[in-house]
Amino acid sequence: MNASVALTPELLTQLTAIVGENRIKTDADSLENWGRDHTKHFDPNPSVIVFPSSTEQVQSVVKLANQFNVAITPSGGRTGLSAGAVASNGEIVINFDKMNQILEFFPADRMVRVQAGVVTEQLQNYAEEQGMYYPVDFASAGSSQIGGNIGTNAGGIKVIKYGMTRNWVLGLTVVTGKGDILRLNKGMIKNATGYALQHLFIGGEGTLGLVTEAEIKLERQPQNLQVMVLGTPDFDAVMPVLHAFQKEIDLTAFEFFGEVAMQKVLDRGHVQRPFETQAPFYVLLEFEAPYEPIMDKAMQIFEYCMEQGWVIDGVMSQSLDQAQSLWRLREDISESIAPFIPYKNDISVLITHVPAFIKEIDAIVADNYPDFEICWFGHIGDGNLHLNILKPENLTKDEFFAKCQVVNKYVFETVKKYDGSISAEHGVGMTKKPYLEYSRSPEEIEYMKALKLAFDPKGIMNPGKLFDL
């Protein structure tokens, strides 16, 4: 039932009439640039890129696509890792770069209304100017867009305290696959009037419709954030360290990474090793310390962890610059391993299961591909792990990915065993679509397909993502 994907001169003329001649691109370079996201598994092949500037223009494009039975792929900052924004079959790409306005601030509600193309960092900076804070944060904050964050329910480095994007969305304006404009929840905290339809579009990857505006909740600014990086003798020590700190201090982040990840970051020469001791694993934790007793408590916990043998060395930031430098050890990992063409898995399980889960996955990869280099890192404070298998020089990209896809089955069977998720924060897109059944029951998938039909009966919205109809 998915739409066909033929761009006719008549359709191109009508698209131009909607958005203007300078907001249409059909040249090869533009199709390549705006037709892809950060994945390397699929080649982009859109037919046209359009850059609307309003919800009404988006609605007109969607209605036209319905009329001509042509598919649509939404495009934002294109930082996704599941091919959710890859237009691979001649689709119309609707890009939100021109819908990048912060529309209204509601001080009493601690809320801001934004267009979907607002960049994450732009919203963070705006919140700071208002004396507020937007806590959803990750390495791609400088280029990812709010609409894309909502489409994948993005998480990042502060989830342990602040939750996912879903926790900060108070309302949405969407254009459904039918071409209807819906204003959902309208920014209210309390609204008990039936189905909360906005939540269907959060994590929906543009398969039901397109988010064009959002009401976003803001928070007070954190005070005197402190960062610690600790080396642990093995992975089994990581969870006791987490429990020791969480028992006494409200953490804003708790990240982990292995020595392989550390070395890849250090090799780029932008940051230095935080302490002389080399450890198999490291944790980075962050907390607010507006009062001296909290700092004292943190040092007491650190010393206790040293006494228990859970930590073999560590450092605490002494300045804002040092805190930012310590964070780079974690935030620069993805960029540092990119030249190795990593095969990425973004998976999650209950925090309780993390140690056993990692041991099983390590064993699976070691048994099947003992020569592959494994780079572990992730948001261990919320159970989200990033498994990166690095490509050996003697394999082509296609050969490497083919070998990794063989091991995927075993990885995802282990995810299913622990009732985990095959995609913690990057969505399903096309890369995880064959494995959806490892996280969702057949009954759930049937209900999801029924929702798709209700909002997008012609199947024009981001077809081929999540599941096939």
Coordinates of C-alpha atoms in Angstrom, one line a residue, residues 110-427:
R110 CA 8.3 27.8 32.0
M111 CA 7.5 26.8 28.4
V112 CA 8.6 27.8 24.9
R113 CA 6.9 27.2 21.5
V114 CA 9.3 26.4 18.7
Q115 CA 9.2 25.3 15.1
A116 CA 10.5 21.9 14.3
G117 CA 13.7 23.1 12.6
V118 CA 15.0 24.8 15.7
V119 CA 18.5 23.3 16.5
T120 CA 18.8 21.6 19.9
E121 CA 21.7 23.9 20.9
Q122 CA 19.7 27.0 19.7
L123 CA 16.9 26.0 22.2
Q124 CA 19.5 25.4 24.9
N125 CA 21.0 28.8 24.4
Y126 CA 17.6 30.5 24.2
A127 CA 16.6 28.9 27.5
E128 CA 19.8 30.1 29.1
E129 CA 19.1 33.6 28.0
Q130 CA 15.8 33.4 29.8
G131 CA 17.5 32.1 33.0
M132 CA 16.2 28.6 32.2
Y133 CA 17.5 25.3 31.1
Y134 CA 16.7 22.7 28.4
P135 CA 18.3 19.5 29.6
V136 CA 18.0 17.1 26.7
D137 CA 21.6 17.0 25.5
F138 CA 23.9 14.9 23.3
A139 CA 26.9 15.1 21.1
S140 CA 24.9 16.2 18.0
A141 CA 23.1 19.1 19.8
G142 CA 24.8 21.6 17.5
S143 CA 23.1 20.2 14.4
S144 CA 20.2 18.0 15.4
Q145 CA 16.7 19.6 15.3
I146 CA 13.8 19.5 17.7
G147 CA 11.5 17.9 15.2
G148 CA 13.9 15.0 14.7
N149 CA 14.5 14.7 18.4
I150 CA 10.8 14.3 18.9
G151 CA 10.5 11.9 16.0
T152 CA 13.0 9.5 17.6
N153 CA 12.3 10.4 21.3
A154 CA 16.0 11.4 21.6
G155 CA 17.7 10.8 25.0
G156 CA 21.4 11.6 25.5
I157 CA 23.6 12.2 28.4
K158 CA 21.2 13.6 31.1
V159 CA 18.4 11.0 31.0
I160 CA 19.3 9.7 34.4
K161 CA 17.9 12.9 36.0
Y162 CA 15.8 14.6 33.3
G163 CA 14.4 11.8 31.1
M164 CA 13.9 11.6 27.4
T165 CA 12.6 14.2 24.9
R166 CA 9.1 12.9 25.6
N167 CA 9.3 14.2 29.2
W168 CA 9.7 17.8 27.9
V169 CA 7.0 17.9 25.2
L170 CA 3.9 19.7 26.4
G171 CA 2.2 20.0 23.0
L172 CA 2.6 19.4 19.3
T173 CA 1.4 20.8 16.1
V174 CA 1.4 18.1 13.4
V175 CA 0.4 17.5 9.9
T176 CA -1.0 14.0 9.6
G177 CA -0.5 11.7 6.6
K178 CA -4.0 12.7 5.5
G179 CA -3.0 16.4 5.4
D180 CA -4.9 17.5 8.5
I181 CA -3.4 20.0 11.0
L182 CA -3.8 18.8 14.6
R183 CA -2.9 20.9 17.7
L184 CA -2.3 18.4 20.4
N185 CA -2.4 19.2 24.1
K186 CA -1.6 22.9 23.5
G187 CA 1.0 23.1 26.1
M188 CA -1.1 22.1 29.1
I189 CA 0.4 20.2 32.1
K190 CA -3.0 18.9 33.2
N191 CA -5.4 17.7 30.5
A192 CA -7.6 14.7 31.1
T193 CA -9.7 14.7 28.0
G194 CA -9.1 11.3 26.4
Y195 CA -6.3 10.0 24.3
A196 CA -3.0 11.8 24.5
L197 CA -2.4 11.7 20.8
Q198 CA 0.8 13.8 21.0
H199 CA 2.6 10.8 22.4
L200 CA 2.0 8.8 19.2
F201 CA 4.1 11.3 17.2
I202 CA 6.9 11.3 19.8
G203 CA 9.1 8.4 18.6
G204 CA 6.9 7.9 15.5
E205 CA 9.7 8.7 13.1
G206 CA 7.4 10.7 10.8
T207 CA 5.4 7.6 9.9
L208 CA 2.1 9.0 11.1
G209 CA 2.7 12.7 10.1
L210 CA 5.1 15.5 10.5
V211 CA 5.8 17.6 13.6
T212 CA 5.9 21.3 12.6
E213 CA 5.8 23.0 16.0
A214 CA 6.2 22.0 19.6
E215 CA 5.6 23.4 23.1
I216 CA 8.6 22.5 25.1
K217 CA 8.9 22.6 28.9
L218 CA 12.0 24.3 30.5
E219 CA 13.7 23.7 33.8
R220 CA 15.7 25.8 36.3
Q221 CA 19.4 26.1 35.6
P222 CA 21.6 23.6 37.4
Q223 CA 24.0 25.1 39.9
N224 CA 27.7 24.5 40.1
L225 CA 27.9 21.3 38.1
Q226 CA 30.9 19.1 39.0
V227 CA 32.3 16.3 36.9
M228 CA 34.3 13.3 38.0
V229 CA 36.0 10.7 35.8
L230 CA 36.9 7.4 37.6
G231 CA 38.8 4.4 36.4
T232 CA 37.5 0.9 37.4
P233 CA 39.4 -2.4 37.4
D234 CA 36.6 -4.2 35.5
F235 CA 33.1 -3.8 34.4
D236 CA 31.7 -5.5 37.5
A237 CA 32.9 -2.5 39.6
V238 CA 30.9 0.0 37.5
M239 CA 27.4 -0.7 39.0
P240 CA 28.5 -0.6 42.7
V241 CA 30.0 2.8 41.9
L242 CA 26.7 4.0 40.5
H243 CA 24.8 2.7 43.5
A244 CA 27.2 4.3 46.0
F245 CA 26.8 7.7 44.4
Q246 CA 23.1 7.5 43.7
K247 CA 22.4 6.5 47.3
E248 CA 23.8 9.9 48.5
I249 CA 23.8 12.3 45.6
D250 CA 21.3 13.2 42.8
L251 CA 23.3 12.6 39.7
T252 CA 22.7 14.5 36.5
A253 CA 24.7 12.1 34.4
F254 CA 26.5 8.7 34.7
E255 CA 28.3 7.6 31.6
F256 CA 30.8 4.9 30.9
F257 CA 33.3 4.0 28.2
G258 CA 36.1 1.4 27.8
E259 CA 39.8 2.0 27.3
V260 CA 39.4 1.4 23.5
A261 CA 37.0 4.4 23.3
M262 CA 39.4 6.4 25.6
Q263 CA 42.4 5.7 23.3
K264 CA 40.5 6.6 20.1
V265 CA 39.6 10.0 21.6
L266 CA 43.2 10.6 22.9
D267 CA 44.7 9.7 19.5
R268 CA 43.0 12.7 18.0
G269 CA 45.1 14.9 20.2
H270 CA 42.4 17.3 21.4
V271 CA 42.3 16.2 25.0
Q272 CA 44.6 14.5 27.5
R273 CA 44.3 11.4 29.6
P274 CA 42.6 12.5 32.9
F275 CA 45.0 10.7 35.1
E276 CA 48.1 8.5 34.6
T277 CA 46.5 5.2 35.5
Q278 CA 45.2 3.2 32.6
A279 CA 41.9 1.3 33.4
P280 CA 39.8 -1.2 31.4
F281 CA 36.7 1.0 32.0
Y282 CA 35.9 4.5 33.0
V283 CA 32.8 6.2 34.4
L284 CA 32.0 9.9 34.1
L285 CA 29.5 11.3 36.6
E286 CA 28.1 14.7 37.0
F287 CA 26.2 16.3 39.9
E288 CA 25.1 19.7 41.2
A289 CA 27.1 21.0 44.1
P290 CA 25.6 24.3 45.1
Y291 CA 26.7 23.7 48.7
E292 CA 30.1 22.6 50.2
P293 CA 28.6 19.6 52.0
I294 CA 27.7 18.0 48.7
M295 CA 31.3 18.3 47.5
D296 CA 32.5 16.8 50.8
K297 CA 30.0 13.9 50.4
A298 CA 31.2 13.2 46.8
M299 CA 34.8 13.0 48.0
Q300 CA 33.8 10.6 50.9
I301 CA 32.0 8.3 48.4
F302 CA 35.0 8.4 46.0
E303 CA 37.3 7.4 48.9
Y304 CA 34.9 4.6 49.9
C305 CA 34.9 3.3 46.3
M306 CA 38.7 3.3 46.4
E307 CA 38.7 1.4 49.6
Q308 CA 36.3 -1.2 48.2
G309 CA 38.5 -1.7 45.1
W310 CA 35.8 -0.4 42.8
V311 CA 37.9 2.6 41.7
I312 CA 41.6 2.6 41.0
D313 CA 42.1 6.3 40.2
G314 CA 40.0 9.4 39.5
V315 CA 39.8 13.1 39.1
M316 CA 37.2 15.8 39.9
S317 CA 36.9 19.0 37.8
Q318 CA 38.4 22.1 39.4
S319 CA 37.0 24.6 36.9
L320 CA 34.4 24.9 34.2
D321 CA 37.2 24.4 31.5
Q322 CA 38.3 21.2 33.1
A323 CA 34.7 20.0 33.4
Q324 CA 34.2 20.6 29.7
S325 CA 37.5 18.8 28.9
L326 CA 36.5 15.8 31.0
W327 CA 33.1 15.7 29.2
R328 CA 35.0 15.6 25.8
L329 CA 36.4 12.2 26.8
R330 CA 32.9 10.9 26.5
E331 CA 31.3 13.2 23.9
D332 CA 34.1 12.9 21.3
I333 CA 33.9 9.1 21.1
S334 CA 31.4 8.9 18.2
E335 CA 33.4 11.4 16.1
S336 CA 36.7 9.7 17.0
I337 CA 35.6 6.2 15.9
A338 CA 33.8 7.4 12.8
P339 CA 36.8 6.8 10.5
F340 CA 36.7 3.1 11.5
I341 CA 33.2 2.8 10.0
P342 CA 31.7 1.3 13.1
Y343 CA 28.8 -1.0 13.1
K344 CA 26.6 0.5 15.8
N345 CA 24.0 -0.9 18.1
D346 CA 22.1 1.4 20.4
I347 CA 20.5 -1.0 22.9
S348 CA 19.0 -0.9 26.4
V349 CA 18.0 -3.2 29.2
L350 CA 17.0 -2.6 32.8
I351 CA 20.0 -1.2 34.8
T352 CA 19.8 -4.2 37.0
H353 CA 20.7 -6.5 34.0
V354 CA 23.5 -4.4 32.5
P355 CA 26.5 -6.3 33.9
A356 CA 25.2 -9.8 32.9
F357 CA 24.0 -8.4 29.5
I358 CA 27.4 -6.9 28.6
K359 CA 29.2 -10.1 29.5
E360 CA 26.9 -12.1 27.2
I361 CA 27.3 -9.7 24.3
D362 CA 31.1 -9.6 24.7
A363 CA 31.2 -13.4 24.6
I364 CA 29.0 -13.5 21.5
V365 CA 31.2 -11.0 19.6
A366 CA 34.4 -12.7 20.8
D367 CA 33.2 -16.1 19.8
N368 CA 32.1 -15.1 16.3
Y369 CA 34.7 -12.4 15.4
P370 CA 37.7 -12.6 17.7
D371 CA 39.7 -10.2 15.5
F372 CA 37.1 -7.4 15.7
E373 CA 37.8 -4.4 17.9
I374 CA 34.9 -3.6 20.2
C375 CA 34.2 -0.1 21.5
W376 CA 31.7 0.1 24.4
F377 CA 30.3 3.3 25.7
G378 CA 26.9 4.6 26.8
H379 CA 24.5 6.1 29.3
I380 CA 24.8 3.3 31.8
G381 CA 22.9 5.3 34.4
D382 CA 19.7 4.7 32.4
G383 CA 20.6 1.2 31.0
N384 CA 21.5 2.5 27.4
L385 CA 24.6 0.9 25.9
H386 CA 26.3 1.7 22.6
L387 CA 28.0 -1.4 21.1
N388 CA 30.4 -0.3 18.3
I389 CA 32.2 -2.9 16.3
L390 CA 35.1 -1.3 14.4
K391 CA 35.9 -2.3 10.8
P392 CA 39.2 -4.1 10.2
E393 CA 41.3 -2.6 7.4
N394 CA 41.3 -5.9 5.4
L395 CA 37.5 -5.9 4.9
T396 CA 35.4 -3.7 2.6
K397 CA 32.4 -1.9 4.2
D398 CA 29.9 -4.3 2.6
E399 CA 31.9 -7.4 3.8
F400 CA 32.1 -5.9 7.3
F401 CA 28.5 -5.0 7.6
A402 CA 27.5 -8.5 6.3
K403 CA 29.5 -10.1 9.0
C404 CA 28.0 -7.8 11.7
Q405 CA 24.5 -8.5 10.6
V406 CA 25.1 -12.2 11.2
V407 CA 26.0 -11.5 14.8
N408 CA 23.1 -9.1 15.1
K409 CA 20.7 -12.0 15.5
Y410 CA 22.5 -13.2 18.6
V411 CA 22.8 -9.7 20.0
F412 CA 19.1 -9.1 19.6
E413 CA 18.2 -12.5 20.9
T414 CA 20.1 -11.5 24.1
V415 CA 18.2 -8.2 24.1
K416 CA 14.9 -10.0 24.0
K417 CA 16.0 -12.4 26.7
Y418 CA 16.4 -9.4 29.0
D419 CA 13.2 -7.7 27.8
G420 CA 15.3 -4.9 26.5
S421 CA 15.1 -2.5 23.5
I422 CA 16.9 -2.9 20.1
S423 CA 16.9 0.9 19.8
A424 CA 17.2 3.0 23.0
E425 CA 17.3 6.4 21.5
H426 CA 18.0 6.5 17.7
G427 CA 14.7 5.0 16.5

